[in-house]
JSON list of C-alpha atoms in Angstrom, two decimals:
[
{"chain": "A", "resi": 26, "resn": "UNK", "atom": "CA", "xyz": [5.65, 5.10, 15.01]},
{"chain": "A", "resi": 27, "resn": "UNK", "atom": "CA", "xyz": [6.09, 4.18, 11.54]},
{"chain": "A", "resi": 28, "resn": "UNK", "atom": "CA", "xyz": [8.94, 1.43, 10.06]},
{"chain": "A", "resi": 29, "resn": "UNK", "atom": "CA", "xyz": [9.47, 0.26, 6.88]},
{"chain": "A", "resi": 30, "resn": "UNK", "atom": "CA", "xyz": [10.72, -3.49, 6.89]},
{"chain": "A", "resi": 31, "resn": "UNK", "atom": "CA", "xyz": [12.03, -3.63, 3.84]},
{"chain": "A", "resi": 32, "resn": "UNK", "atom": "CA", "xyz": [12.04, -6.98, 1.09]},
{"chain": "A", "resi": 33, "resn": "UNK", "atom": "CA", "xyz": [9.80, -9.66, 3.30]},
{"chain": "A", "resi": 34, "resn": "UNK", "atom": "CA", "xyz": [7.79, -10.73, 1.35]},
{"chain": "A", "resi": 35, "resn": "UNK", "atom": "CA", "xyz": [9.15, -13.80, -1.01]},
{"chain": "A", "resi": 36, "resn": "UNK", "atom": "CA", "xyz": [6.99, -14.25, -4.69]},
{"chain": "A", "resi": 37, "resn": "UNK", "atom": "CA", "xyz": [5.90, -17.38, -3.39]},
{"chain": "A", "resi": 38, "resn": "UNK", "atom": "CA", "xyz": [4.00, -15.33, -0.32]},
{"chain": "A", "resi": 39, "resn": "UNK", "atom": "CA", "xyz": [2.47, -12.86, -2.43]},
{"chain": "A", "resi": 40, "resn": "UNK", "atom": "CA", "xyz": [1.35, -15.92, -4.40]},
{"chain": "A", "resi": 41, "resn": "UNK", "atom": "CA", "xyz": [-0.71, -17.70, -1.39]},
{"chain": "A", "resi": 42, "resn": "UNK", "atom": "CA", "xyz": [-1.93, -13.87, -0.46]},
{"chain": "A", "resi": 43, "resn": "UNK", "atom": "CA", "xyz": [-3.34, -13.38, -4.23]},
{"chain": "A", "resi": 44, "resn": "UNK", "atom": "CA", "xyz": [-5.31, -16.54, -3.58]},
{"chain": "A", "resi": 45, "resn": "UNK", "atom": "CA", "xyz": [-6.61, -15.69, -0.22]},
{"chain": "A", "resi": 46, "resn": "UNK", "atom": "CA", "xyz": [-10.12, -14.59, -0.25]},
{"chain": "A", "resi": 47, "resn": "UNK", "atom": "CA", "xyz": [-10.62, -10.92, 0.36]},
{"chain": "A", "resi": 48, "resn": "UNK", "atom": "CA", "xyz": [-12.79, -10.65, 3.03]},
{"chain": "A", "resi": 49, "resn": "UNK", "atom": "CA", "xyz": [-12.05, -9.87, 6.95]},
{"chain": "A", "resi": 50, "resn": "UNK", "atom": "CA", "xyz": [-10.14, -13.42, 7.47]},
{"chain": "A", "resi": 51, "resn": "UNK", "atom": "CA", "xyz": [-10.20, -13.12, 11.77]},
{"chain": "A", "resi": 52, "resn": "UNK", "atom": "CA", "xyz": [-9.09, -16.01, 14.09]},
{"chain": "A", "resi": 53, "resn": "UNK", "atom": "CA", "xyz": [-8.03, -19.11, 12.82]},
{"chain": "A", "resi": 54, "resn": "UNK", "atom": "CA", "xyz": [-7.21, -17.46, 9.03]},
{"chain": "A", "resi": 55, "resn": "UNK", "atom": "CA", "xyz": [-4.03, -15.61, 10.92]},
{"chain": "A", "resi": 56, "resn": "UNK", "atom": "CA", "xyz": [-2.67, -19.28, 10.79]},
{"chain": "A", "resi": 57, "resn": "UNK", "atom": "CA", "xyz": [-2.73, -19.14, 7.23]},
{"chain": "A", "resi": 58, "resn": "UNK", "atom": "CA", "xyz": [0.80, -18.84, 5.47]},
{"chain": "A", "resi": 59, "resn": "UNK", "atom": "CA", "xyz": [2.51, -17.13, 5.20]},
{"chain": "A", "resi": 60, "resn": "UNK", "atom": "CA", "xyz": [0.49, -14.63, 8.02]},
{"chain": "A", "resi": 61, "resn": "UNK", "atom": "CA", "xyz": [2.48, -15.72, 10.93]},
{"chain": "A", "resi": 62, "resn": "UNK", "atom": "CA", "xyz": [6.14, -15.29, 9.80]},
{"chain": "A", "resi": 63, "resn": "UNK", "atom": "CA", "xyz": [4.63, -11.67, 9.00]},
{"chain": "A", "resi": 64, "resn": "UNK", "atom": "CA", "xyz": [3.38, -11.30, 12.07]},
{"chain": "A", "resi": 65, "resn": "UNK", "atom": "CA", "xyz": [6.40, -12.38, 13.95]},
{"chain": "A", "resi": 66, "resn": "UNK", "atom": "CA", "xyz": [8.39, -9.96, 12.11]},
{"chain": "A", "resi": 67, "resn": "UNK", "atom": "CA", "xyz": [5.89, -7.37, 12.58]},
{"chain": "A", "resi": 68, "resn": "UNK", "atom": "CA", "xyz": [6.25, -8.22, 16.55]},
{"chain": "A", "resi": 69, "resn": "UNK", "atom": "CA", "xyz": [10.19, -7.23, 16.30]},
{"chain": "A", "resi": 70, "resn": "UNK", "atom": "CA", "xyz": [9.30, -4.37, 15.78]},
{"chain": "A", "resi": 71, "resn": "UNK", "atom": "CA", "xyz": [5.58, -3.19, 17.51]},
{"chain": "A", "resi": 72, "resn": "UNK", "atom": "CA", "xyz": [3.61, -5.55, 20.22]},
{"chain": "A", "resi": 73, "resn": "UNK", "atom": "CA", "xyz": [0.88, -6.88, 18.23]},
{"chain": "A", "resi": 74, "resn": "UNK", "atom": "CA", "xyz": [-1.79, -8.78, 19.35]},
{"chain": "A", "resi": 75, "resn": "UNK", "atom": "CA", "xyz": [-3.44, -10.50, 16.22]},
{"chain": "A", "resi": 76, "resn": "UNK", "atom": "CA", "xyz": [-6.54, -12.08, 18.31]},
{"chain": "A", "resi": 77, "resn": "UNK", "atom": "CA", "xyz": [-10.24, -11.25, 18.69]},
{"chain": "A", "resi": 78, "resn": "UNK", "atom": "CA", "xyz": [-10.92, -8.26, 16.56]},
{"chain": "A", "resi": 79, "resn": "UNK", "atom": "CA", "xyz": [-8.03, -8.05, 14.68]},
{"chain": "A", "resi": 80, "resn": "UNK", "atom": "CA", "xyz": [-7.97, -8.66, 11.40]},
{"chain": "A", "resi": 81, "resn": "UNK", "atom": "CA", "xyz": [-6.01, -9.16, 7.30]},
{"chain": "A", "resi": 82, "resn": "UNK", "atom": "CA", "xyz": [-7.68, -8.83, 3.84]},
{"chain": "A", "resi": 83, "resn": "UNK", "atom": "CA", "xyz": [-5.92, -8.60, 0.50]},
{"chain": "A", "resi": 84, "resn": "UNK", "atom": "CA", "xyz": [-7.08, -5.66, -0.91]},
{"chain": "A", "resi": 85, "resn": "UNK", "atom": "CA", "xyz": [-7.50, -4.04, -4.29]},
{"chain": "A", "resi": 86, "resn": "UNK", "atom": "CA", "xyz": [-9.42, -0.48, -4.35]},
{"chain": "A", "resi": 87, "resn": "UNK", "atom": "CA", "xyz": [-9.26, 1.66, -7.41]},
{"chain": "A", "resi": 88, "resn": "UNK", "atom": "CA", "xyz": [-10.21, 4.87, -6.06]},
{"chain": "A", "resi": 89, "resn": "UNK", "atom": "CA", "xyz": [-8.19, 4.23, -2.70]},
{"chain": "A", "resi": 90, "resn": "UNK", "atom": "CA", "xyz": [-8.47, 5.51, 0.63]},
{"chain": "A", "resi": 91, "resn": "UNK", "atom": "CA", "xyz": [-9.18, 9.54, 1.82]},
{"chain": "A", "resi": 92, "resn": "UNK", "atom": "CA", "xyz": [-7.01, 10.45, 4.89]},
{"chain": "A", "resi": 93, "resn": "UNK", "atom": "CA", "xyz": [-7.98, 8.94, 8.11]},
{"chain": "A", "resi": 94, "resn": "UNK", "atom": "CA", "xyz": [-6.67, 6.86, 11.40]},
{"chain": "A", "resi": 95, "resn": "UNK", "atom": "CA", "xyz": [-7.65, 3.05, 11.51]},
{"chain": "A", "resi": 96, "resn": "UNK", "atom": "CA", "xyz": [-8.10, 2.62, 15.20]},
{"chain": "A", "resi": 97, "resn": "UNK", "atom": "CA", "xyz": [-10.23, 6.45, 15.54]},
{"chain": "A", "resi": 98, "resn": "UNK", "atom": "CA", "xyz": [-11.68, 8.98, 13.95]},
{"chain": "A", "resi": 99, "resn": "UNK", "atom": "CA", "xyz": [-10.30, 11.96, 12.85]},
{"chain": "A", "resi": 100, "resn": "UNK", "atom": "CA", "xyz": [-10.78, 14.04, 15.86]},
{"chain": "A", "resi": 101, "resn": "UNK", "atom": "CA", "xyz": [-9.36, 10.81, 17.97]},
{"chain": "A", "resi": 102, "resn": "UNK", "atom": "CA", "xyz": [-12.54, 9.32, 19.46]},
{"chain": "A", "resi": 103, "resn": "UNK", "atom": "CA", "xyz": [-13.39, 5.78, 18.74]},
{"chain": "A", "resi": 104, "resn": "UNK", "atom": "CA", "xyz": [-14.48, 4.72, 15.05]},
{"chain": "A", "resi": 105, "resn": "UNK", "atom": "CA", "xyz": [-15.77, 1.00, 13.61]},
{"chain": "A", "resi": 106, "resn": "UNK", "atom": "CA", "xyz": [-12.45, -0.44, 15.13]},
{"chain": "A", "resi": 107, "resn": "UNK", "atom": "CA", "xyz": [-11.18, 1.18, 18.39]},
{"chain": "A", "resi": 108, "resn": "UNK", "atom": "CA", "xyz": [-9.22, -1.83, 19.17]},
{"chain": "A", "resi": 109, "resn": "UNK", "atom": "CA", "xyz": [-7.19, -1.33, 16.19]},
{"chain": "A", "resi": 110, "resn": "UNK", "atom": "CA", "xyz": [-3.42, 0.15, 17.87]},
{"chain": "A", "resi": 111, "resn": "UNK", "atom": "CA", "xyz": [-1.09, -1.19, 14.85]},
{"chain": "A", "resi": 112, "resn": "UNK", "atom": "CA", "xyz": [-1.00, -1.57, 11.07]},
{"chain": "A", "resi": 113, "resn": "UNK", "atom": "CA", "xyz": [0.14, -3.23, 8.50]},
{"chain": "A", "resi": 114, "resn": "UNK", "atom": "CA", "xyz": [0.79, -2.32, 4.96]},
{"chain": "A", "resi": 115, "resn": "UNK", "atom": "CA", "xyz": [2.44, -4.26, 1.95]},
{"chain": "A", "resi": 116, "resn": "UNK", "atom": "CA", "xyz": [2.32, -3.96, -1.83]},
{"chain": "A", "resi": 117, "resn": "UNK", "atom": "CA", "xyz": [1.55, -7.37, -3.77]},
{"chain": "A", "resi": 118, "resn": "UNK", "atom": "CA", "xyz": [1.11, -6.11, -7.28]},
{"chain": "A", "resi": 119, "resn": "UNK", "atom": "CA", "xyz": [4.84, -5.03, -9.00]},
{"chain": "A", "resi": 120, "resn": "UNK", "atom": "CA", "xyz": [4.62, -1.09, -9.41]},
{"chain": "A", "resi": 121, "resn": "UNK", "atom": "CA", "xyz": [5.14, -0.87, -12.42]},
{"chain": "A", "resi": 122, "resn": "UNK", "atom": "CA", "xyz": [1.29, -2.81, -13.56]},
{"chain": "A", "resi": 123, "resn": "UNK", "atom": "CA", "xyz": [-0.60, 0.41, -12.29]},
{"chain": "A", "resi": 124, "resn": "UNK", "atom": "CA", "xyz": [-0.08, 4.17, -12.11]},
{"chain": "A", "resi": 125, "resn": "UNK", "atom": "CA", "xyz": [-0.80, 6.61, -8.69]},
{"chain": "A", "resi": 126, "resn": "UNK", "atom": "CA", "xyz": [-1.92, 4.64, -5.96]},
{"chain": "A", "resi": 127, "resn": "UNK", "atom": "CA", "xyz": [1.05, 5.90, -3.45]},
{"chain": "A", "resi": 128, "resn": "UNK", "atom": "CA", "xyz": [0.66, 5.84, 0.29]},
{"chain": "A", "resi": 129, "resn": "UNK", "atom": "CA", "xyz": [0.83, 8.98, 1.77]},
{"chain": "A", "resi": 130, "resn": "UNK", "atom": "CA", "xyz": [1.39, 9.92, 5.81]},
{"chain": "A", "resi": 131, "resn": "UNK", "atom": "CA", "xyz": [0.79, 13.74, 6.89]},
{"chain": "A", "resi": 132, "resn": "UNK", "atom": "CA", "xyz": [2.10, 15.55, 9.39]},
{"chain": "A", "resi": 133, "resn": "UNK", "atom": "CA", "xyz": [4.90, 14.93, 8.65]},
{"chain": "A", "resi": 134, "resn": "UNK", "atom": "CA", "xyz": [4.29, 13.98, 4.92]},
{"chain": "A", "resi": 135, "resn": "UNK", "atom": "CA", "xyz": [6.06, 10.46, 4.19]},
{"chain": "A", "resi": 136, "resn": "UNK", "atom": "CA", "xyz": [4.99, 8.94, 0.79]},
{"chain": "A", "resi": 137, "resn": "UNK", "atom": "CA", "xyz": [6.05, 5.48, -0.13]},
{"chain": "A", "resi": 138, "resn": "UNK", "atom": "CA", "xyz": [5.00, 3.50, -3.50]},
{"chain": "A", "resi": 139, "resn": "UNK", "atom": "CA", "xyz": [7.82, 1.34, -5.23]},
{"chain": "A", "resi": 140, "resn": "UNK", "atom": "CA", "xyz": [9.35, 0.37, -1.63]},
{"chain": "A", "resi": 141, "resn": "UNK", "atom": "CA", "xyz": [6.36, -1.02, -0.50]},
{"chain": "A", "resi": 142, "resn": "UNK", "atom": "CA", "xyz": [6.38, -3.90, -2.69]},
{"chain": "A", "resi": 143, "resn": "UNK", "atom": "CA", "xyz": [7.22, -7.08, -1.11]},
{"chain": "A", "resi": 144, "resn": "UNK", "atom": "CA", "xyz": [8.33, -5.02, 2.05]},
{"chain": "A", "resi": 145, "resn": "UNK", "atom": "CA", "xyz": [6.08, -4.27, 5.44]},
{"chain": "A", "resi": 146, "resn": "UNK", "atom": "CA", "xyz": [4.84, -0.52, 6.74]},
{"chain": "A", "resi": 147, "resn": "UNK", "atom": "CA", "xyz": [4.26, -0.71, 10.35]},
{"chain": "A", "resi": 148, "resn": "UNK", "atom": "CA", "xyz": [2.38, 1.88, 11.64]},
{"chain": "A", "resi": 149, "resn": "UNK", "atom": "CA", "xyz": [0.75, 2.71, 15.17]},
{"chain": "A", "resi": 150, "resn": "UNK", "atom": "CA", "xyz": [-2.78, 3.25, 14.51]},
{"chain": "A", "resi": 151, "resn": "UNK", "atom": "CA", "xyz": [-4.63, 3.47, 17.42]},
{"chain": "A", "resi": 152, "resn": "UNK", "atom": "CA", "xyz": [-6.15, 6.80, 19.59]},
{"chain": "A", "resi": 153, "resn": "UNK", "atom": "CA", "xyz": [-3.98, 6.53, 22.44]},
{"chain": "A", "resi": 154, "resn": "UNK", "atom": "CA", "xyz": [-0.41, 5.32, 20.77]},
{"chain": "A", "resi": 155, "resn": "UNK", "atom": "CA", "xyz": [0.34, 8.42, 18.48]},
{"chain": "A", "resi": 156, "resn": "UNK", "atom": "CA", "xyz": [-2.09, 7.11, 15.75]},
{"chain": "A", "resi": 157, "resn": "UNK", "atom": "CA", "xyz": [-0.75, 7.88, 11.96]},
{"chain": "A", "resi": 158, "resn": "UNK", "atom": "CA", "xyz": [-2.85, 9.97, 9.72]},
{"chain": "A", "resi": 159, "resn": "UNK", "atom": "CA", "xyz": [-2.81, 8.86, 6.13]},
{"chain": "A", "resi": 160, "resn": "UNK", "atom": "CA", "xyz": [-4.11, 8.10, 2.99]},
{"chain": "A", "resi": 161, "resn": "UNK", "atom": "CA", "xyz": [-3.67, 5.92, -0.33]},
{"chain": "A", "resi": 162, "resn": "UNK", "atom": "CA", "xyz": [-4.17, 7.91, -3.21]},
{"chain": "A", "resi": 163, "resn": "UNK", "atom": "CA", "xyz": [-6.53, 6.45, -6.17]},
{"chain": "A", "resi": 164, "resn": "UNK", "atom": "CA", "xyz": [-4.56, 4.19, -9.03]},
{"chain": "A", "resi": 165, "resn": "UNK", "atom": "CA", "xyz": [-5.37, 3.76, -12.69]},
{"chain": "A", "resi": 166, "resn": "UNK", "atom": "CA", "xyz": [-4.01, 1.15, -15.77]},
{"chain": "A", "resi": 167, "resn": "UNK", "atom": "CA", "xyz": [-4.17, -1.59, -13.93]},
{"chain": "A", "resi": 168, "resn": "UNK", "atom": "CA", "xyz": [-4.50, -3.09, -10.00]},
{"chain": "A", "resi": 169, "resn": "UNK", "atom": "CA", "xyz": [-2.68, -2.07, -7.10]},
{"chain": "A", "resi": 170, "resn": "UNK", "atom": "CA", "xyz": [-3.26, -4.99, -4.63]},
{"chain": "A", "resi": 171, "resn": "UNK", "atom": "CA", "xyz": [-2.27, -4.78, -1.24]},
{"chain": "A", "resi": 172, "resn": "UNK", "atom": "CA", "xyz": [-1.77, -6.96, 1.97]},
{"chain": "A", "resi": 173, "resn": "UNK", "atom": "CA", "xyz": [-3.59, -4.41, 4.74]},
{"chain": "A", "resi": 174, "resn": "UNK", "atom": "CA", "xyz": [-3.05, -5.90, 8.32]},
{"chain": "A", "resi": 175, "resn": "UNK", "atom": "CA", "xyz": [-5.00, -4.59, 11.54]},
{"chain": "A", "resi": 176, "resn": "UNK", "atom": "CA", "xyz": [-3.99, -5.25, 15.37]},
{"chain": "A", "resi": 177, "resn": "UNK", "atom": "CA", "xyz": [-4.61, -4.90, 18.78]},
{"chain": "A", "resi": 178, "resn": "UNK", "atom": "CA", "xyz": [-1.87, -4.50, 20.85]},
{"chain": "A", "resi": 179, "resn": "UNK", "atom": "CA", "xyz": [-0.40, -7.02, 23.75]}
]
């Protein structure tokens, strides 16, 4: 499954996200604003779980991401997070401040950039709920932060 929630995120979100601190923020830190009101949204849409493993960071990574699952490995068996059955994608940074950096789904190919800012890209992500290969291509001139989100399911 894959959904773009378009225009969710207000300036003043992105603002409290650009202050959080970029590590693996786990239990208590999905509490945090403006987290939950994401999350509910999110659960509209896919039934997330955000307890025990599951985890947000704010993200920003120059030379991005090679294609892969989050919740498995390539071939499907279980990686670093197996429990990991949904995803979460937004861009924080305004397009237009950096250059590449897209997000790119294969089979089949979906590639989003400029919609993802301020707006959500769900995505099931685990081995046994149709898991969504993808990638996020390196950036240059400038940062390409991102809100990455990663659940269990209910």
């Amino acid at each position: 499954m894959r959904i773009l929630i378009p225009d969710v995120l207000t300036d003043e979100m992105i603002d409290r996200l650009l202050a959080a601190p970029g590590q693996m923020n786990r239990g208590d830190k999905w509490n945090r604003r403006p987290i939950p009101e994401l999350v509910e949204i999110i659960s509209e849409h896919a039934p997330v779980d955000p307890t025990g493993d599951s985890y947000w960071r704010v993200e920003t990574r120059a030379k991005g991401h090679p294609p892969h699952y989050d919740g498995c490995q390539l071939d499907k068996s279980p990686n670093h997070m197996p429990w990991c059955s949904w995803s979460a994608v937004s861009l924080l940074t305004p397009p237009a401040e950096f250059t590449g950096g897209e997000f790119k789904f294969h089979d089949p190919e979906e590639v989003h950039r400029d919609d993802l800012y301020k707006s959500l890209l769900v995505y099931s992500s685990g081995a046994k709920n149709d898991p969504q290969l993808h990638e996020a291509t390196p950036h240059q001139d400038g940062d390409r932060t991102v809100l990455l989100m990663f659940m269990s399911t209910k």
